[in-house]
Amino acid sequence: MRTFLLFTLLLISFRYSTAQQTEKKKDSIVALDEVELITVIKKKIETDMKMAVSVDEFLASSDQISFIKRGAYAWEPLLNNMSSERSTITIDGMHIFGACTDKMDPITSYVESNNLSKIDIKSGQDGNMHGATIAGSIDLKRKHTPFHPYKQWNGAYQTGFESNNKQFFNLASAAYTSEKLVVDGSLAYRKAENYNDGNSDEVPHSQFTKFNASLGVAYKTSTLSSLKVEAIYDEAKDVGYPALPMDLWLSRALITSATYKQLFEEGLFRALDTKIYFNAIEHYMDDTTRPENLVHMDMPGWSTTFGLLSKTHIKRHNFNSEIQLNAYNNLSTAEMRMYPQDRSERSMFAYSWPEVTTTFAGLSVNNAWEISDNSQLNFGGSLGIHYNRSKYAEFNWIFHPGTPQEKTRVLPSLHTSYQLNIKNFDFSVGGGYGHRAPSVSEGYGYYIYNSFDRYDYIGNPDLKNEISYEANASAGFKNHTFSLQAKVNYFYIQNYIIGRILSLGSPMNYQSVGVKGYTALDYSTLLNFSLNGSYTILDNLHWKGHLTYARGKDNNANNLPFIRPLSYQTSMHYKWNQFNVQTSINGDVEQVHYSPEYGEDLTPSYTIWNLSADYTFKIKDYRTVIQVGAENILNEYYSTYADWGNIPRMGRNIFTSLKINF
């Protein structure tokens, strides 16, 4: 088997190729392209209630994901109620690392809804294909326009307005396809002012401006191979964070890749896909818009990553296997610069990330064995080598004298599951075991201020790997009118990394009340449960609902922070000809299992009512959709367990959107 280090893209969907159970002749390849085109059309990044959602809003519709919010922009995703350090977030499998020590630039903030086709969420060790993880993986899939036997153009334009924060947005995408060449791209622009809460009071420093562009060029090098180059550019300016003592002046990201894909008509190997990539991120936090601060501070950060991703699909009768090589090198640097009132003079400088290099190489295998027509066994594992080096180790030696400048870790992972279908019922049971290394902040962070509990945090390079033992199960029923599915997972995590108060050291930030160091608890436990149902009341009237519950404790039976309380959502959808009406009610119960040690307090229950309507018509031959709706119709004042510093959520928001497909 040879390894391709050339540029790339796909002829047909890799997902589709893995589903084939019989060998196909060459003349079937064009038909597969047509199937992929249909798939792309159906996989829209929108929700039932709102077609012009941001990536964050779309992810929030999943019962597996919640968010920590520090403002109206760049929410931090929590998969299985775990912080982002415990999950792997990628774009088309590419590793990208934020450049902000406050986690104000999650990877989800560097894409837009109009340049994505779908988002692939894997829970627990099921997500180990993209690297070592505990919570799972979130892979943001960019739109890939398939080749077509005839030359054609297609695209879409969407515009709209939201009343609460006066947000105006424009989203556009276009693609040219032919038998050998595909060119596709997208543009997005959003600008919002401060929003108002449920008491109609303005929430200062909640504005943002965002621009995003993407471009992809694919060329069919032979009947069964293709080459594609892609790029994403994202820029955010003047982003306010009401929960923080500073705002974002500028954030920029350049994400590039080149992919070569080869398909095989016969034999054991069915597809080989190799990608090389590069991305660079710069992020500048400052408090020049906060004159009330006694001491001014800038916090710039930079992150650069080179990577290689190579995967092959193997099929033999009822057995499928995917083998993936994943390697990357990342350099993360962040600084703190303090100034007196006279900003022409600098009073202090320190590295909060002291130029930390992370190098990772891992091999992952996922297997699926179709035991019978109604049962399947999935199993796999991975083995990774993780290396860190801190250029300025003296920052770590202040609190951890003599700690080595370099650290190498071995990160193994295993998982298995069994699926069974019996008529209208389906069942699954599985388990997993995996390690993860401490993040850059957990291992090498230096005086990273946490405005939630008001402590400065210090990293520890000698932390042990976190080790997760996981069990999961699901059961469901489905017929032509009714469906119900229950899912549960349980994590036992050894060496659980969290911050604890240090007896030595004094805070550097004048707003801090003390210093915490990242340390490892003996263990923690986390339980997640979800229940999803749907019912077709009439042919044109449908109901859906879901219920989620989570419970997290440390080894002393104390509550873990940012664990979602019992939450619920119920919705109705009515369709008449080209007219649709949707309404939903969602909320959380009172959060009584909070963690005062980590800055949490009791958050009251809340219930939100939303309503929207859309109409589809044609302007000439162009399919057009117009939508009008309202979120938080009753203008309820509330904040949730995950709102940093109890900042209130947005009050009543009326939104409009117009989309034209051509």
mmCIF file with all atom_site columns, C-alpha atoms in Angstrom, residues 360-438:
data_model
loop_
_atom_site.group_PDB
_atom_site.id
_atom_site.type_symbol
_atom_site.label_atom_id
_atom_site.label_alt_id
_atom_site.label_comp_id
_atom_site.label_asym_id
_atom_site.label_entity_id
_atom_site.label_seq_id
_atom_site.pdbx_PDB_ins_code
_atom_site.Cartn_x
_atom_site.Cartn_y
_atom_site.Cartn_z
_atom_site.occupancy
_atom_site.B_iso_or_equiv
_atom_site.pdbx_formal_charge
_atom_site.auth_seq_id
_atom_site.auth_comp_id
_atom_site.auth_asym_id
_atom_site.auth_atom_id
_atom_site.pdbx_PDB_model_num
ATOM 1  C CA . PHE A 1 360 ? 1.255   13.898  18.036 1.00 0.00 ? 360 PHE A CA 1
ATOM 2  C CA . ALA A 1 361 ? 1.250   10.767  15.895 1.00 0.00 ? 361 ALA A CA 1
ATOM 3  C CA . GLY A 1 362 ? -1.421  8.117   16.187 1.00 0.00 ? 362 GLY A CA 1
ATOM 4  C CA . LEU A 1 363 ? -2.843  5.102   14.390 1.00 0.00 ? 363 LEU A CA 1
ATOM 5  C CA . SER A 1 364 ? -6.568  4.357   14.729 1.00 0.00 ? 364 SER A CA 1
ATOM 6  C CA . VAL A 1 365 ? -8.654  1.394   13.566 1.00 0.00 ? 365 VAL A CA 1
ATOM 7  C CA . ASN A 1 366 ? -12.441 1.119   13.462 1.00 0.00 ? 366 ASN A CA 1
ATOM 8  C CA . ASN A 1 367 ? -14.046 -2.185  12.432 1.00 0.00 ? 367 ASN A CA 1
ATOM 9  C CA . ALA A 1 368 ? -17.645 -3.161  11.673 1.00 0.00 ? 368 ALA A CA 1
ATOM 10 C CA . TRP A 1 369 ? -18.680 -6.800  11.338 1.00 0.00 ? 369 TRP A CA 1
ATOM 11 C CA . GLU A 1 370 ? -22.215 -7.479  10.100 1.00 0.00 ? 370 GLU A CA 1
ATOM 12 C CA . ILE A 1 371 ? -22.932 -10.692 11.964 1.00 0.00 ? 371 ILE A CA 1
ATOM 13 C CA . SER A 1 372 ? -26.407 -11.022 10.449 1.00 0.00 ? 372 SER A CA 1
ATOM 14 C CA . ASP A 1 373 ? -29.062 -8.927  8.755  1.00 0.00 ? 373 ASP A CA 1
ATOM 15 C CA . ASN A 1 374 ? -30.107 -7.489  12.122 1.00 0.00 ? 374 ASN A CA 1
ATOM 16 C CA . SER A 1 375 ? -26.944 -7.455  14.238 1.00 0.00 ? 375 SER A CA 1
ATOM 17 C CA . GLN A 1 376 ? -23.539 -5.809  14.017 1.00 0.00 ? 376 GLN A CA 1
ATOM 18 C CA . LEU A 1 377 ? -20.380 -5.739  16.117 1.00 0.00 ? 377 LEU A CA 1
ATOM 19 C CA . ASN A 1 378 ? -18.227 -2.601  16.117 1.00 0.00 ? 378 ASN A CA 1
ATOM 20 C CA . PHE A 1 379 ? -14.786 -2.558  17.677 1.00 0.00 ? 379 PHE A CA 1
ATOM 21 C CA . GLY A 1 380 ? -11.542 -0.663  17.371 1.00 0.00 ? 380 GLY A CA 1
ATOM 22 C CA . GLY A 1 381 ? -8.762  1.181   19.067 1.00 0.00 ? 381 GLY A CA 1
ATOM 23 C CA . SER A 1 382 ? -5.934  3.620   18.692 1.00 0.00 ? 382 SER A CA 1
ATOM 24 C CA . LEU A 1 383 ? -2.400  4.199   19.905 1.00 0.00 ? 383 LEU A CA 1
ATOM 25 C CA . GLY A 1 384 ? -0.894  7.675   20.010 1.00 0.00 ? 384 GLY A CA 1
ATOM 26 C CA . ILE A 1 385 ? 2.436   9.233   20.964 1.00 0.00 ? 385 ILE A CA 1
ATOM 27 C CA . HIS A 1 386 ? 2.119   12.733  22.452 1.00 0.00 ? 386 HIS A CA 1
ATOM 28 C CA . TYR A 1 387 ? 5.148   15.006  22.909 1.00 0.00 ? 387 TYR A CA 1
ATOM 29 C CA . ASN A 1 388 ? 5.351   18.451  24.562 1.00 0.00 ? 388 ASN A CA 1
ATOM 30 C CA . ARG A 1 389 ? 8.202   20.929  24.804 1.00 0.00 ? 389 ARG A CA 1
ATOM 31 C CA . SER A 1 390 ? 8.118   24.291  26.572 1.00 0.00 ? 390 SER A CA 1
ATOM 32 C CA . LYS A 1 391 ? 10.665  26.793  25.212 1.00 0.00 ? 391 LYS A CA 1
ATOM 33 C CA . TYR A 1 392 ? 10.617  28.953  28.329 1.00 0.00 ? 392 TYR A CA 1
ATOM 34 C CA . ALA A 1 393 ? 10.520  26.281  31.035 1.00 0.00 ? 393 ALA A CA 1
ATOM 35 C CA . GLU A 1 394 ? 11.531  28.803  33.713 1.00 0.00 ? 394 GLU A CA 1
ATOM 36 C CA . PHE A 1 395 ? 7.878   29.860  33.969 1.00 0.00 ? 395 PHE A CA 1
ATOM 37 C CA . ASN A 1 396 ? 7.002   26.289  34.990 1.00 0.00 ? 396 ASN A CA 1
ATOM 38 C CA . TRP A 1 397 ? 9.984   26.001  37.350 1.00 0.00 ? 397 TRP A CA 1
ATOM 39 C CA . ILE A 1 398 ? 8.639   28.789  39.555 1.00 0.00 ? 398 ILE A CA 1
ATOM 40 C CA . PHE A 1 399 ? 5.891   26.468  40.842 1.00 0.00 ? 399 PHE A CA 1
ATOM 41 C CA . HIS A 1 400 ? 7.347   23.091  39.789 1.00 0.00 ? 400 HIS A CA 1
ATOM 42 C CA . PRO A 1 401 ? 11.129  23.272  40.310 1.00 0.00 ? 401 PRO A CA 1
ATOM 43 C CA . GLY A 1 402 ? 13.155  20.857  38.224 1.00 0.00 ? 402 GLY A CA 1
ATOM 44 C CA . THR A 1 403 ? 10.261  19.745  36.041 1.00 0.00 ? 403 THR A CA 1
ATOM 45 C CA . PRO A 1 404 ? 11.572  18.519  32.656 1.00 0.00 ? 404 PRO A CA 1
ATOM 46 C CA . GLN A 1 405 ? 11.374  20.820  29.651 1.00 0.00 ? 405 GLN A CA 1
ATOM 47 C CA . GLU A 1 406 ? 10.090  17.939  27.498 1.00 0.00 ? 406 GLU A CA 1
ATOM 48 C CA . LYS A 1 407 ? 7.407   15.323  28.118 1.00 0.00 ? 407 LYS A CA 1
ATOM 49 C CA . THR A 1 408 ? 6.416   12.247  26.073 1.00 0.00 ? 408 THR A CA 1
ATOM 50 C CA . ARG A 1 409 ? 3.214   10.316  26.717 1.00 0.00 ? 409 ARG A CA 1
ATOM 51 C CA . VAL A 1 410 ? 1.623   7.151   25.321 1.00 0.00 ? 410 VAL A CA 1
ATOM 52 C CA . LEU A 1 411 ? -2.145  7.403   24.727 1.00 0.00 ? 411 LEU A CA 1
ATOM 53 C CA . PRO A 1 412 ? -3.965  4.086   24.102 1.00 0.00 ? 412 PRO A CA 1
ATOM 54 C CA . SER A 1 413 ? -7.674  3.652   23.408 1.00 0.00 ? 413 SER A CA 1
ATOM 55 C CA . LEU A 1 414 ? -10.131 0.764   22.941 1.00 0.00 ? 414 LEU A CA 1
ATOM 56 C CA . HIS A 1 415 ? -13.865 0.617   22.254 1.00 0.00 ? 415 HIS A CA 1
ATOM 57 C CA . THR A 1 416 ? -16.533 -1.909  21.300 1.00 0.00 ? 416 THR A CA 1
ATOM 58 C CA . SER A 1 417 ? -20.300 -1.987  20.818 1.00 0.00 ? 417 SER A CA 1
ATOM 59 C CA . TYR A 1 418 ? -22.966 -4.453  19.749 1.00 0.00 ? 418 TYR A CA 1
ATOM 60 C CA . GLN A 1 419 ? -26.104 -3.417  17.846 1.00 0.00 ? 419 GLN A CA 1
ATOM 61 C CA . LEU A 1 420 ? -29.251 -5.501  17.474 1.00 0.00 ? 420 LEU A CA 1
ATOM 62 C CA . ASN A 1 421 ? -32.462 -4.811  15.497 1.00 0.00 ? 421 ASN A CA 1
ATOM 63 C CA . ILE A 1 422 ? -35.584 -6.857  16.148 1.00 0.00 ? 422 ILE A CA 1
ATOM 64 C CA . LYS A 1 423 ? -38.516 -5.747  14.002 1.00 0.00 ? 423 LYS A CA 1
ATOM 65 C CA . ASN A 1 424 ? -39.353 -2.230  15.241 1.00 0.00 ? 424 ASN A CA 1
ATOM 66 C CA . PHE A 1 425 ? -36.885 -2.340  18.146 1.00 0.00 ? 425 PHE A CA 1
ATOM 67 C CA . ASP A 1 426 ? -33.181 -1.540  18.235 1.00 0.00 ? 426 ASP A CA 1
ATOM 68 C CA . PHE A 1 427 ? -30.689 -2.043  21.051 1.00 0.00 ? 427 PHE A CA 1
ATOM 69 C CA . SER A 1 428 ? -27.015 -1.331  21.607 1.00 0.00 ? 428 SER A CA 1
ATOM 70 C CA . VAL A 1 429 ? -24.488 -1.814  24.371 1.00 0.00 ? 429 VAL A CA 1
ATOM 71 C CA . GLY A 1 430 ? -20.839 -0.840  24.436 1.00 0.00 ? 430 GLY A CA 1
ATOM 72 C CA . GLY A 1 431 ? -17.797 0.237   26.374 1.00 0.00 ? 431 GLY A CA 1
ATOM 73 C CA . GLY A 1 432 ? -14.540 2.087   26.026 1.00 0.00 ? 432 GLY A CA 1
ATOM 74 C CA . TYR A 1 433 ? -11.150 2.761   27.584 1.00 0.00 ? 433 TYR A CA 1
ATOM 75 C CA . GLY A 1 434 ? -8.910  5.704   26.725 1.00 0.00 ? 434 GLY A CA 1
ATOM 76 C CA . HIS A 1 435 ? -6.237  8.178   27.799 1.00 0.00 ? 435 HIS A CA 1
ATOM 77 C CA . ARG A 1 436 ? -5.795  11.877  27.145 1.00 0.00 ? 436 ARG A CA 1
ATOM 78 C CA . ALA A 1 437 ? -2.858  14.201  27.796 1.00 0.00 ? 437 ALA A CA 1
ATOM 79 C CA . PRO A 1 438 ? -3.231  17.509  29.662 1.00 0.00 ? 438 PRO A CA 1
#
